[in-house]
Amino acid sequence: MAPPSWSVLDAPNPTYLWTQLLVEELVRSGLETFFLAPGSRSTPLTVAIARHPEADSVLHVDERGAAFAAVGAARTAQAPAAWVTTSGTAVANGLPAVVEASVDGVPMLLLTADRPPELRDTGANQTIDQVKIFGAYVRWQADVPPPSDSVDPAYVLTTADQALHRARRAPSGPVHLNCMFRKPLGPVEQEASVAIPPAVEEWAADTEPYTHYPTPNPSPPGSKLDALADSLGGTEHGLVVAGRLDSAEAAEATQRLAVHLGWPLIPDLTSRLRLNGEDGPGQVPYGDLVLTAEAFREAHPPRAVLQVGGRFASKRLRLFLRDSAPETWAVLRPAPSRIDPDHRVTHHVEADVPGAADALVERLGGGKRSTAWRDAWTDASERAGAVVQAHVEASDVLTDPLVATLLAEEMPSEHALVAASSMPVRDLNRHAPPTGTGGPAYANRGASGIDGTVATAAGVSEGRDGPVTLLIGDLALWHDLNGLALLQDRPVVAIVINNDGGGIFHFLPIRAHDEFDPYFTTPHGRDFEHAAALFGLAYHRPESPSALRRVYTQACRSGGAALIEVQTDRAKNRQVHDRLEASAEAAVEDG
């Protein structure tokens, strides 16, 4: 808590003047939450955050988990969150989260404490080379010198403003301020007063940031949109693929564009269109299952593809598009980096999605378009969806696809969804009904690791100040077990599918080899009841679909944190998926 007489310029020494200026400028500029894993060298940063009356902070003992919680919060708000840690290996623990934020364009501010220059490369305790430690994964970095009376403190303000601007502007991502501090690290009074330049005094009397950076929205030249509109509007046999979209406005604009084109729209789980409470016109929510049918694939290769937003999860869809070799494959997203692993993209439009999508609608004109092509896709999706629903209605045993389906059906509208990598994100993408009422879905699909998934869900809850449902596998939960500590005071309902190991490896070629088990399945033979008790979480282990519906509904209504463990069988899970895909293939081809 800030003392009653707290003032940003009321600092006992230069170190605290600098850190108080830094925190104040970040808060003024819209950074809301600091995720801290405190240590000795980061004392000045931690105290400045604790004293600031408007700085929200989240504490976590594990630096890696704190960093992933910052990713979750920033991903939700599409605005930077700060990760604060001490020197040494604590900094290195942030690398997995920094990689995820970098690859997936999540704005993030890394505030790491460091030793002063005279202690570097001397064998001083807890001192490593932290300069550019995150390499090319940060958008910008600065090695901030130790606070000193001889440096104009306005340097701190302009550095903070530049850091946030670099984190926000496209391509958004992490920015690193490596802050050197000399002892004393605590708020110790020094005899000489700290000189405050007039410009900084004027800033302190105001509430505005020192330097304003309007965030540019990239927009392509009109001539490029004209050419793209000509390419897209020349065919009825096109597909719109919605990858990760970061706002409801982007999702709505993508839907409008697909309707105007008269093309089917295949929405990814993270597109804000897959679980939006209604099956929008032309949507193909079960596109992954539709493409199990070879006859359908051969009869429906698109001549044009418009991919909007970030990556999508379906490998089957990616391979289908690759093999279709469309004449035009356009990617529309507000970042310059390519999403083109098969090297088939013909147009990359770096632009804000809502503006560019609406500009394309204007250029495409209002001519009447046939819906036969679109209807073929939507009808096939309905038949595949009927297979999924029949599995739910006929099964009295909990299976991985059934859990994904029930979860999407029952998730309350106020909940956001976080899907772990490996099987959870795939099962939700394939089997979730599009008519649920839940909120937006998030997944760490930048680098697709299983690191820090629980912490990410806690960060999503913090960032949106609301409840979250997490679907996670047992190995991903083991990997971030201490992240459960972050759930204690947050409305996060975590559903863990425990199939005693790495279920996804049953879907990979290694399953046919002798080394498959245990080297890839990594069985552990444990459940999570004691882990829930350790972290004070309500615990449930339903044994049937009806019991899962009941305990999940109860957990959501409680408004607190809960861990729901669903035990399944890895080998049988593969068989269930095979049967579902065979049934979907038959249903699509019979149509």
Coordinates of C-alpha atoms in Angstrom, one line a residue:
M1 CA 0.0 0.0 0.0
A2 CA 1.2 3.5 -0.8
P3 CA 1.8 5.8 2.3
P4 CA -0.7 8.6 2.7
S5 CA 1.8 11.2 1.7
W6 CA 3.1 9.3 -1.3
S7 CA 4.4 11.4 -4.2
V8 CA 6.2 10.2 -7.3
L9 CA 9.0 12.8 -6.7
D10 CA 9.2 12.1 -2.9
A11 CA 12.1 9.6 -3.1
P12 CA 14.8 8.8 -0.5
N13 CA 17.5 8.4 -3.1
P14 CA 18.1 8.3 -6.9
T15 CA 17.3 4.6 -7.1
Y16 CA 13.8 5.1 -5.8
L17 CA 13.3 8.3 -7.8
W18 CA 14.0 6.3 -11.0
T19 CA 11.8 3.3 -10.1
Q20 CA 8.9 5.5 -8.9
L21 CA 9.1 7.5 -12.1
L22 CA 9.2 4.3 -14.2
V23 CA 6.2 2.7 -12.5
E24 CA 4.2 6.0 -12.6
E25 CA 4.9 6.5 -16.3
L26 CA 3.9 2.9 -17.1
V27 CA 0.7 3.2 -15.2
R28 CA -0.1 6.5 -16.8
S29 CA 0.4 4.9 -20.2
G30 CA -2.1 2.2 -19.6
L31 CA 0.0 -0.7 -18.1
E32 CA -2.4 -2.1 -15.5
T33 CA -0.8 -5.2 -13.9
F34 CA 2.7 -6.2 -12.8
F35 CA 3.4 -9.9 -12.3
L36 CA 6.2 -10.2 -9.7
A37 CA 8.6 -13.0 -8.7
P38 CA 10.5 -10.8 -6.2
G39 CA 14.2 -11.2 -5.2
S40 CA 16.8 -9.1 -3.5
R41 CA 18.2 -7.2 -6.6
S42 CA 14.7 -6.3 -7.7
T43 CA 13.8 -4.7 -4.4
P44 CA 13.6 -1.1 -5.8
L45 CA 11.2 -2.2 -8.5
T46 CA 9.1 -4.2 -6.1
V47 CA 8.8 -1.5 -3.5
A48 CA 8.0 1.1 -6.1
I49 CA 5.1 -1.1 -7.4
A50 CA 3.9 -1.8 -3.9
R51 CA 3.8 1.9 -3.0
H52 CA 2.1 3.0 -6.1
P53 CA -1.6 3.6 -5.4
E54 CA -2.9 2.5 -8.8
A55 CA -0.4 -0.3 -9.7
D56 CA -2.0 -3.8 -9.6
S57 CA 0.4 -6.6 -8.7
V58 CA 0.3 -10.3 -8.8
L59 CA 2.9 -12.3 -6.8
H60 CA 4.1 -15.8 -7.7
V61 CA 7.0 -17.7 -6.3
D62 CA 8.0 -19.1 -9.8
E63 CA 9.5 -16.7 -12.3
R64 CA 8.4 -18.9 -15.3
G65 CA 4.8 -19.0 -14.0
A66 CA 4.7 -15.3 -13.3
A67 CA 5.9 -14.7 -16.9
F68 CA 3.2 -16.9 -18.4
A69 CA 0.6 -15.2 -16.2
A70 CA 1.7 -12.0 -17.8
V71 CA 1.3 -13.5 -21.2
G72 CA -2.3 -14.6 -20.3
A73 CA -3.2 -11.1 -19.1
A74 CA -1.7 -9.3 -22.0
R75 CA -3.2 -11.8 -24.5
T76 CA -6.7 -11.1 -23.1
A77 CA -6.4 -7.3 -23.0
Q78 CA -4.2 -6.9 -26.1
A79 CA -2.2 -4.5 -24.0
P80 CA 1.2 -4.9 -22.3
A81 CA 1.5 -6.6 -18.9
A82 CA 4.7 -6.4 -17.0
W83 CA 6.9 -9.2 -15.7
V84 CA 9.3 -8.2 -12.8
T85 CA 12.1 -10.4 -11.6
T86 CA 15.4 -10.4 -9.9
S87 CA 18.8 -11.1 -11.5
G88 CA 20.6 -14.3 -12.5
T89 CA 18.8 -17.5 -13.5
A90 CA 15.5 -15.9 -12.5
V91 CA 15.7 -14.0 -15.7
A92 CA 16.4 -17.1 -17.8
N93 CA 13.3 -18.7 -16.4
G94 CA 11.2 -16.2 -18.4
L95 CA 12.5 -17.4 -21.8
P96 CA 9.6 -19.8 -22.6
A97 CA 7.0 -17.1 -22.0
V98 CA 9.0 -14.6 -23.9
V99 CA 9.2 -17.0 -26.9
E100 CA 5.4 -17.6 -26.8
A101 CA 4.7 -13.8 -26.6
S102 CA 7.1 -13.1 -29.4
V103 CA 5.9 -15.7 -31.9
D104 CA 2.2 -15.0 -31.2
G105 CA 2.5 -11.2 -31.0
V106 CA 1.5 -10.7 -27.4
P107 CA 2.6 -7.3 -26.0
M108 CA 4.7 -7.7 -22.8
L109 CA 7.2 -5.7 -20.7
L110 CA 10.1 -7.5 -19.1
L111 CA 11.5 -5.6 -16.2
T112 CA 14.6 -7.5 -15.0
A113 CA 16.9 -6.4 -12.2
D114 CA 20.7 -6.7 -12.8
R115 CA 24.0 -6.0 -11.1
P116 CA 25.9 -2.8 -11.9
P117 CA 28.7 -2.8 -14.5
E118 CA 31.5 -3.1 -12.0
L119 CA 30.1 -6.5 -10.8
R120 CA 29.6 -8.0 -14.2
D121 CA 32.1 -10.7 -15.2
T122 CA 33.7 -10.7 -11.8
G123 CA 32.3 -13.8 -10.3
A124 CA 29.9 -11.8 -8.2
N125 CA 27.1 -13.9 -6.8
Q126 CA 23.9 -14.3 -8.8
T127 CA 25.4 -12.4 -11.7
I128 CA 25.0 -13.6 -15.3
D129 CA 25.1 -11.9 -18.7
Q130 CA 21.5 -10.6 -19.0
V131 CA 22.2 -8.1 -21.8
K132 CA 20.2 -9.3 -24.9
I133 CA 19.6 -12.6 -23.1
F134 CA 16.3 -13.0 -25.0
G135 CA 18.0 -12.5 -28.3
A136 CA 15.7 -11.9 -31.3
Y137 CA 12.6 -12.7 -29.3
V138 CA 12.2 -9.2 -28.1
R139 CA 11.0 -6.2 -30.2
W140 CA 13.4 -3.9 -28.4
Q141 CA 15.7 -3.9 -25.4
A142 CA 17.6 -1.4 -23.3
D143 CA 20.3 -1.9 -20.7
V144 CA 19.2 0.7 -18.2
P145 CA 22.2 2.2 -16.2
P146 CA 22.2 2.4 -12.4
P147 CA 20.2 5.4 -11.2
S148 CA 22.4 8.5 -10.7
D149 CA 22.1 12.2 -10.0
S150 CA 24.3 12.8 -13.0
V151 CA 21.6 11.5 -15.5
D152 CA 18.5 13.5 -16.3
P153 CA 15.6 11.4 -14.7
A154 CA 13.5 12.3 -17.8
Y155 CA 15.6 9.5 -19.4
V156 CA 13.5 7.0 -17.4
L157 CA 10.2 8.5 -18.7
T158 CA 11.2 8.5 -22.3
T159 CA 12.6 5.0 -22.0
A160 CA 9.3 3.7 -20.5
D161 CA 7.3 5.4 -23.2
Q162 CA 9.5 4.0 -26.0
A163 CA 9.3 0.5 -24.4
L164 CA 5.5 0.5 -24.4
H165 CA 5.3 1.8 -27.9
R166 CA 7.6 -0.9 -29.2
A167 CA 5.6 -3.6 -27.4
R168 CA 2.3 -2.3 -28.8
R169 CA 3.1 -1.4 -32.4
A170 CA 2.8 -4.1 -35.0
P171 CA 4.3 -6.6 -34.7
S172 CA 3.5 -6.4 -31.0
G173 CA 5.5 -8.5 -28.6
P174 CA 7.8 -8.5 -25.6
V175 CA 10.2 -5.6 -24.8
H176 CA 13.1 -5.9 -22.3
L177 CA 14.3 -3.3 -19.9
N178 CA 17.3 -4.7 -18.0
C179 CA 17.6 -2.4 -14.9
M180 CA 20.9 -2.2 -13.1
F181 CA 20.8 -1.3 -9.4
R182 CA 23.6 -0.5 -6.9
K183 CA 23.2 -1.0 -3.2
P184 CA 21.6 0.1 -1.0
L185 CA 18.6 -1.6 -2.6
G186 CA 16.1 -0.6 0.1
P187 CA 14.4 2.8 0.5
V188 CA 17.3 4.3 2.5
E189 CA 17.5 8.0 2.9
Q190 CA 20.6 9.8 1.6
E191 CA 21.8 13.1 2.9
A192 CA 21.9 15.0 -0.3
S193 CA 18.5 15.8 -1.9
V194 CA 17.8 14.5 -5.4
A195 CA 17.6 17.3 -8.0
I196 CA 14.5 17.3 -10.1
P197 CA 14.6 19.1 -13.5
P198 CA 11.7 21.5 -14.2
A199 CA 10.4 19.3 -17.1
V200 CA 10.0 16.4 -14.7
E201 CA 8.3 18.6 -12.1
E202 CA 5.8 19.8 -14.7
W203 CA 5.2 16.1 -15.7
A204 CA 4.7 15.1 -12.1
A205 CA 2.0 17.8 -11.7
D206 CA 0.1 16.4 -14.6
T207 CA -1.5 13.0 -15.3
E208 CA -0.4 12.5 -18.9
P209 CA 2.6 10.4 -20.1
Y210 CA 5.8 12.3 -20.8
T211 CA 5.9 11.2 -24.5
H212 CA 2.8 10.3 -26.5
Y213 CA 3.1 7.6 -29.1
P214 CA 0.0 7.1 -31.1
T215 CA -0.1 3.5 -32.2
P216 CA -0.1 3.2 -36.0
N217 CA -2.6 0.9 -37.6
P218 CA -1.0 -0.5 -40.8
S219 CA -3.2 -0.2 -43.9
P220 CA -2.3 -1.4 -47.3
P221 CA -2.3 0.9 -50.4
G222 CA -5.6 1.1 -52.2
S223 CA -4.1 -0.3 -55.3
K224 CA -3.1 -3.5 -53.5
L225 CA -6.6 -4.0 -52.2
D226 CA -8.0 -3.4 -55.7
A227 CA -5.8 -6.1 -57.1
L228 CA -6.7 -8.5 -54.2
A229 CA -10.4 -7.8 -54.6
D230 CA -10.1 -8.7 -58.3
S231 CA -8.4 -12.0 -57.4
L232 CA -10.9 -12.9 -54.7
G233 CA -14.0 -11.7 -56.5
G234 CA -13.3 -13.7 -59.6
T235 CA -14.3 -17.1 -58.1
E236 CA -17.2 -18.6 -56.3
H237 CA -15.0 -21.6 -55.1
G238 CA -13.1 -19.9 -52.3
L239 CA -12.7 -20.4 -48.6
V240 CA -12.3 -18.0 -45.7
V241 CA -10.2 -19.4 -42.9
A242 CA -10.3 -17.5 -39.6
G243 CA -7.3 -18.0 -37.4
R244 CA -6.7 -16.3 -34.1
L245 CA -8.5 -13.0 -33.9
D246 CA -7.9 -10.6 -31.0
S247 CA -11.2 -8.6 -31.0
A248 CA -14.9 -9.0 -31.5
E249 CA -14.6 -6.3 -34.2
A250 CA -12.1 -8.3 -36.2
A251 CA -14.3 -11.4 -35.9
E252 CA -17.4 -9.5 -37.0
A253 CA -15.6 -8.0 -39.9
T254 CA -14.3 -11.4 -41.0
Q255 CA -17.8 -12.8 -40.9
R256 CA -19.1 -9.9 -43.0
L257 CA -16.4 -10.4 -45.6
A258 CA -17.1 -14.1 -45.9
V259 CA -20.9 -13.5 -46.3
H260 CA -20.2 -10.9 -48.9
L261 CA -17.9 -13.2 -50.8
G262 CA -20.5 -16.0 -50.5
W263 CA -17.7 -18.4 -49.4
P264 CA -17.8 -20.9 -46.5
L265 CA -15.9 -19.8 -43.4
I266 CA -13.8 -22.3 -41.4
P267 CA -13.3 -20.8 -37.9
D268 CA -10.4 -21.8 -35.6
L269 CA -11.1 -22.2 -31.9
T270 CA -9.3 -18.9 -31.2
S271 CA -11.1 -16.9 -33.9
R272 CA -14.0 -15.7 -31.7
L273 CA -16.3 -17.3 -34.3
R274 CA -16.1 -21.0 -33.3
L275 CA -17.9 -20.7 -30.0
N276 CA -19.9 -17.6 -30.4
G277 CA -23.3 -18.9 -29.5
E278 CA -24.6 -19.3 -33.0
D279 CA -23.7 -21.0 -36.2
G280 CA -23.1 -17.9 -38.4
P281 CA -24.1 -17.9 -42.1
G282 CA -21.7 -20.0 -44.1
Q283 CA -19.7 -21.2 -41.1
V284 CA -18.1 -24.6 -41.2
P285 CA -17.3 -25.3 -37.5
Y286 CA -16.6 -29.0 -38.0
G287 CA -14.3 -28.3 -41.0
D288 CA -11.6 -30.6 -39.6
L289 CA -13.9 -33.6 -39.5
V290 CA -15.4 -32.7 -42.9
L291 CA -11.9 -33.1 -44.4
T292 CA -11.7 -36.7 -43.2
A293 CA -13.7 -37.5 -46.3
E294 CA -11.4 -38.1 -49.3
A295 CA -14.2 -37.9 -51.8
F296 CA -15.2 -34.5 -50.4
R297 CA -11.7 -33.2 -50.5
E298 CA -11.2 -34.2 -54.1
A299 CA -14.5 -32.7 -55.2
H300 CA -14.0 -29.4 -53.3
P301 CA -10.5 -27.9 -53.8
P302 CA -10.7 -24.1 -53.4
R303 CA -9.4 -21.9 -56.2
A304 CA -8.9 -19.0 -53.7
V305 CA -8.2 -18.9 -49.9
L306 CA -8.5 -15.9 -47.7
Q307 CA -6.8 -16.5 -44.3
V308 CA -7.6 -13.9 -41.7
G309 CA -5.7 -13.4 -38.4
G310 CA -3.1 -15.7 -36.8
R311 CA -2.4 -19.3 -37.0
F312 CA -5.1 -22.0 -37.0
A313 CA -4.8 -25.3 -35.1
S314 CA -6.0 -27.9 -37.8
K315 CA -3.1 -29.7 -39.5
R316 CA -5.6 -31.5 -41.7
L317 CA -6.9 -28.2 -43.0
R318 CA -3.4 -26.9 -43.6
L319 CA -2.5 -29.9 -45.7
F320 CA -5.7 -29.8 -47.6
L321 CA -5.1 -26.2 -48.6
R322 CA -1.5 -27.0 -49.5
D323 CA -2.5 -29.9 -51.7
S324 CA -5.4 -27.9 -53.3
A325 CA -2.8 -25.4 -54.7
P326 CA -5.2 -22.4 -54.9
E327 CA -4.5 -19.8 -57.5
T328 CA -4.8 -17.1 -54.8
W329 CA -3.9 -17.6 -51.1
A330 CA -4.1 -14.3 -49.3
V331 CA -3.2 -13.7 -45.6
L332 CA -4.7 -10.7 -43.9
R333 CA -3.3 -9.8 -40.5
P334 CA -1.7 -6.7 -38.8
A335 CA 1.8 -8.1 -38.7
P336 CA 4.6 -8.5 -41.3
S337 CA 5.7 -12.0 -40.3
R338 CA 4.6 -14.8 -42.6
I339 CA 2.3 -17.7 -41.7
D340 CA 3.2 -19.9 -44.7
P341 CA 4.9 -23.1 -43.6
D342 CA 4.1 -24.7 -47.0
H343 CA 5.2 -21.7 -49.1
R344 CA 1.9 -21.3 -50.9
V345 CA 0.8 -17.8 -49.9
T346 CA 0.5 -15.4 -52.9
H347 CA -0.6 -12.2 -51.1
H348 CA 0.3 -11.0 -47.6
V349 CA -1.8 -8.0 -46.5
E350 CA -0.4 -6.3 -43.5
A351 CA -3.3 -4.4 -42.1
D352 CA -5.8 -3.9 -39.3
V353 CA -8.4 -6.7 -39.9
P354 CA -11.6 -4.7 -39.4
G355 CA -10.6 -1.8 -41.7
A356 CA -9.1 -4.0 -44.4
A357 CA -12.0 -6.4 -44.4
D358 CA -14.5 -3.7 -44.8
A359 CA -12.4 -2.0 -47.5
L360 CA -12.4 -5.3 -49.4
V361 CA -16.2 -5.6 -49.0
E362 CA -16.6 -2.1 -50.6
R363 CA -14.3 -3.1 -53.5
L364 CA -16.0 -6.4 -54.1
G365 CA -19.3 -4.9 -55.1
G366 CA -22.8 -6.3 -54.5
G367 CA -23.3 -8.7 -57.3
K368 CA -25.4 -11.8 -56.6
R369 CA -23.4 -14.9 -55.9
S370 CA -24.3 -18.5 -56.0
T371 CA -24.5 -20.3 -52.7
A372 CA -24.2 -23.9 -54.0
W373 CA -20.5 -24.1 -53.1
R374 CA -21.0 -22.7 -49.7
D375 CA -24.0 -24.9 -49.1
A376 CA -22.0 -28.0 -49.9
W377 CA -19.5 -27.1 -47.1
T378 CA -22.1 -26.1 -44.5
D379 CA -24.2 -29.2 -45.2
A380 CA -21.1 -31.4 -44.8
S381 CA -20.3 -29.6 -41.5
E382 CA -23.8 -30.3 -40.2
R383 CA -23.5 -34.0 -41.0
A384 CA -20.1 -34.2 -39.2
G385 CA -21.6 -32.3 -36.3
A386 CA -24.5 -34.8 -36.1
V387 CA -21.9 -37.6 -35.7
V388 CA -20.3 -35.8 -32.7
Q389 CA -23.6 -35.1 -31.1
A390 CA -24.6 -38.8 -31.5
H391 CA -21.4 -39.8 -29.8
V392 CA -22.4 -37.6 -26.8
E393 CA -25.9 -38.9 -26.6
A394 CA -24.9 -42.5 -26.9
S395 CA -21.9 -42.6 -24.6
D396 CA -22.1 -43.2 -20.9
V397 CA -18.3 -43.2 -20.6
L398 CA -16.1 -40.1 -20.4
T399 CA -13.9 -39.8 -23.5
D400 CA -11.7 -36.9 -24.6
P401 CA -13.9 -35.8 -27.5
L402 CA -17.0 -36.0 -25.2
V403 CA -15.4 -33.9 -22.6
A404 CA -14.6 -31.2 -25.1
T405 CA -18.2 -31.3 -26.4
L406 CA -19.8 -31.2 -23.0
L407 CA -17.5 -28.4 -21.9
A408 CA -18.4 -26.2 -24.8
E409 CA -22.1 -26.9 -24.3
E410 CA -22.1 -26.1 -20.6
M411 CA -19.7 -23.2 -20.4
P412 CA -21.4 -20.1 -19.0
S413 CA -21.4 -17.0 -21.1
E414 CA -19.3 -15.0 -18.7
H415 CA -16.4 -17.6 -18.9
A416 CA -13.5 -17.4 -21.2
L417 CA -11.9 -20.6 -22.3
V418 CA -8.2 -21.5 -22.2
A419 CA -7.2 -24.6 -24.1
A420 CA -3.8 -26.3 -23.4
S421 CA -1.6 -27.5 -26.3
S422 CA -1.5 -31.1 -27.5
M423 CA -4.9 -32.8 -27.4
P424 CA -7.2 -30.3 -25.6
V425 CA -6.9 -27.6 -28.3
R426 CA -7.4 -30.1 -31.0
D427 CA -10.4 -31.8 -29.4
L428 CA -12.1 -28.5 -28.8
N429 CA -11.4 -27.4 -32.3
R430 CA -12.8 -30.6 -33.8
H431 CA -15.6 -31.5 -31.5
A432 CA -17.0 -28.4 -29.7
P433 CA -20.5 -27.4 -30.8
P434 CA -20.7 -23.9 -32.3
T435 CA -23.9 -23.2 -30.4
G436 CA -22.6 -22.8 -26.9
T437 CA -22.8 -19.5 -25.1
G438 CA -19.2 -19.3 -23.7
G439 CA -16.9 -16.4 -24.1
P440 CA -13.6 -16.1 -26.2
A441 CA -11.1 -18.9 -26.4
Y442 CA -7.4 -18.5 -25.9
A443 CA -4.4 -20.9 -26.4
N444 CA -0.7 -20.5 -26.4
R445 CA -0.3 -21.5 -30.0
G446 CA 2.7 -19.3 -30.9
A447 CA 5.2 -21.9 -30.0
S448 CA 2.6 -24.5 -28.9
G449 CA 4.4 -25.5 -25.8
I450 CA 2.8 -27.0 -22.7
D451 CA 4.8 -24.6 -20.4
G452 CA 2.9 -22.4 -18.0
T453 CA -0.6 -23.3 -19.1
V454 CA -2.2 -23.0 -15.6
A455 CA -0.4 -19.7 -15.0
T456 CA -1.6 -18.5 -18.4
A457 CA -5.2 -19.3 -17.4
A458 CA -4.7 -17.3 -14.2
G459 CA -3.4 -14.4 -16.2
V460 CA -6.4 -14.5 -18.5
S461 CA -8.7 -14.3 -15.5
E462 CA -6.7 -11.4 -14.1
G463 CA -6.6 -9.6 -17.4
R464 CA -10.3 -9.8 -18.1
D465 CA -11.3 -9.6 -14.4
G466 CA -13.6 -12.6 -14.9
P467 CA -14.0 -16.3 -14.7
V468 CA -12.1 -18.8 -16.9
T469 CA -12.5 -22.4 -17.8
L470 CA -9.2 -24.3 -18.5
L471 CA -9.0 -27.6 -20.3
I472 CA -5.6 -29.2 -19.8
G473 CA -3.9 -32.6 -20.0
D474 CA -2.2 -34.4 -17.2
L475 CA 1.4 -33.8 -18.4
A476 CA 0.7 -30.1 -19.0
L477 CA -0.7 -29.8 -15.5
W478 CA 2.4 -31.6 -14.0
H479 CA 4.6 -29.2 -16.0
D480 CA 3.0 -26.2 -14.2
L481 CA 1.8 -27.7 -11.0
N482 CA 2.8 -24.7 -8.9
G483 CA 0.7 -22.6 -11.2
L484 CA -2.2 -23.9 -9.1
A485 CA -1.2 -21.4 -6.4
L486 CA -2.3 -18.6 -8.8
L487 CA -5.8 -20.1 -8.9
Q488 CA -6.5 -19.8 -5.2
D489 CA -8.2 -16.4 -5.3
R490 CA -9.4 -16.5 -8.9
P491 CA -12.5 -18.0 -10.5
V492 CA -10.7 -20.5 -12.7
V493 CA -12.3 -24.0 -13.2
A494 CA -9.6 -26.3 -14.4
I495 CA -10.6 -29.6 -16.1
V496 CA -7.7 -32.0 -16.3
I497 CA -8.0 -35.0 -18.6
N498 CA -5.7 -37.6 -17.0
N499 CA -4.9 -40.4 -19.3
D500 CA -1.6 -41.2 -17.5
G501 CA 0.8 -39.7 -20.0
G502 CA 1.2 -38.2 -23.4
G503 CA -2.0 -39.1 -25.3
I504 CA -1.0 -37.2 -28.4
F505 CA 1.8 -39.6 -29.1
H506 CA -0.8 -42.3 -29.9
F507 CA -1.5 -40.2 -33.0
L508 CA 2.1 -40.0 -34.2
P509 CA 4.2 -42.5 -36.2
I510 CA 6.4 -43.4 -33.2
R511 CA 3.5 -45.4 -31.7
A512 CA 4.4 -48.3 -34.1
H513 CA 7.9 -48.6 -32.6
D514 CA 9.2 -50.4 -29.6
E515 CA 10.5 -47.2 -28.0
F516 CA 7.0 -45.8 -27.8
D517 CA 6.2 -46.8 -24.3
P518 CA 7.3 -45.4 -21.9
Y519 CA 9.8 -43.0 -23.6
F520 CA 7.1 -41.0 -25.3
T521 CA 4.0 -41.8 -23.3
T522 CA 5.8 -41.0 -20.0
P523 CA 3.2 -42.6 -17.7
H524 CA 3.2 -41.4 -14.1
G525 CA 0.5 -43.4 -12.3
R526 CA -0.8 -40.4 -10.2
D527 CA -3.9 -38.4 -9.7
F528 CA -4.3 -34.7 -8.7
E529 CA -6.5 -34.9 -5.6
H530 CA -3.6 -34.2 -3.2
A531 CA -2.4 -31.4 -5.4
A532 CA -5.8 -29.7 -5.2
A533 CA -5.7 -30.1 -1.4
L534 CA -2.2 -28.6 -1.3
F535 CA -3.3 -25.4 -3.0
G536 CA -6.8 -25.3 -1.3
L537 CA -8.8 -25.9 -4.4
A538 CA -12.2 -27.6 -4.6
Y539 CA -11.7 -31.1 -6.2
H540 CA -14.1 -33.3 -8.1
R541 CA -13.6 -36.6 -10.0
P542 CA -16.7 -37.3 -12.0
E543 CA -17.2 -40.8 -13.3
S544 CA -19.8 -40.2 -16.0
P545 CA -20.9 -37.6 -18.5
S546 CA -23.9 -36.6 -16.3
A547 CA -21.7 -36.3 -13.3
L548 CA -19.3 -34.1 -15.2
R549 CA -22.1 -31.8 -16.3
R550 CA -23.2 -31.5 -12.7
V551 CA -19.9 -30.8 -11.0
Y552 CA -18.8 -28.4 -13.7
T553 CA -22.0 -26.4 -13.4
Q554 CA -21.6 -26.4 -9.6
A555 CA -18.0 -25.3 -9.9
C556 CA -18.9 -22.4 -12.2
R557 CA -21.7 -21.2 -10.0
S558 CA -19.5 -21.3 -6.9
G559 CA -17.5 -18.4 -8.3
G560 CA -14.3 -19.9 -6.9
A561 CA -11.4 -22.1 -8.1
A562 CA -11.8 -25.8 -8.7
L563 CA -9.9 -28.7 -10.2
I564 CA -12.0 -31.3 -12.0
E565 CA -10.2 -34.5 -12.9
V566 CA -11.5 -36.7 -15.7
Q567 CA -9.7 -40.0 -16.0
T568 CA -9.6 -41.6 -19.5
D569 CA -7.6 -44.3 -21.3
R570 CA -4.9 -43.3 -23.8
A571 CA -5.2 -46.3 -26.1
K572 CA -9.0 -46.2 -26.0
N573 CA -8.9 -42.5 -26.7
R574 CA -7.2 -43.2 -30.0
Q575 CA -9.8 -45.8 -30.9
V576 CA -12.6 -43.3 -30.1
H577 CA -11.1 -40.7 -32.4
D578 CA -10.7 -43.3 -35.1
R579 CA -14.4 -44.3 -34.9
L580 CA -15.6 -40.7 -34.8
E581 CA -13.5 -39.8 -37.9
A582 CA -14.7 -42.9 -39.8
S583 CA -18.3 -42.1 -38.9
A584 CA -17.8 -38.5 -39.9
E585 CA -16.2 -39.5 -43.2
A586 CA -19.1 -41.8 -44.0
A587 CA -21.7 -39.2 -43.1
V588 CA -20.1 -36.5 -45.2
E589 CA -19.7 -38.8 -48.2
D590 CA -23.3 -40.2 -47.9
G591 CA -24.5 -36.6 -48.2

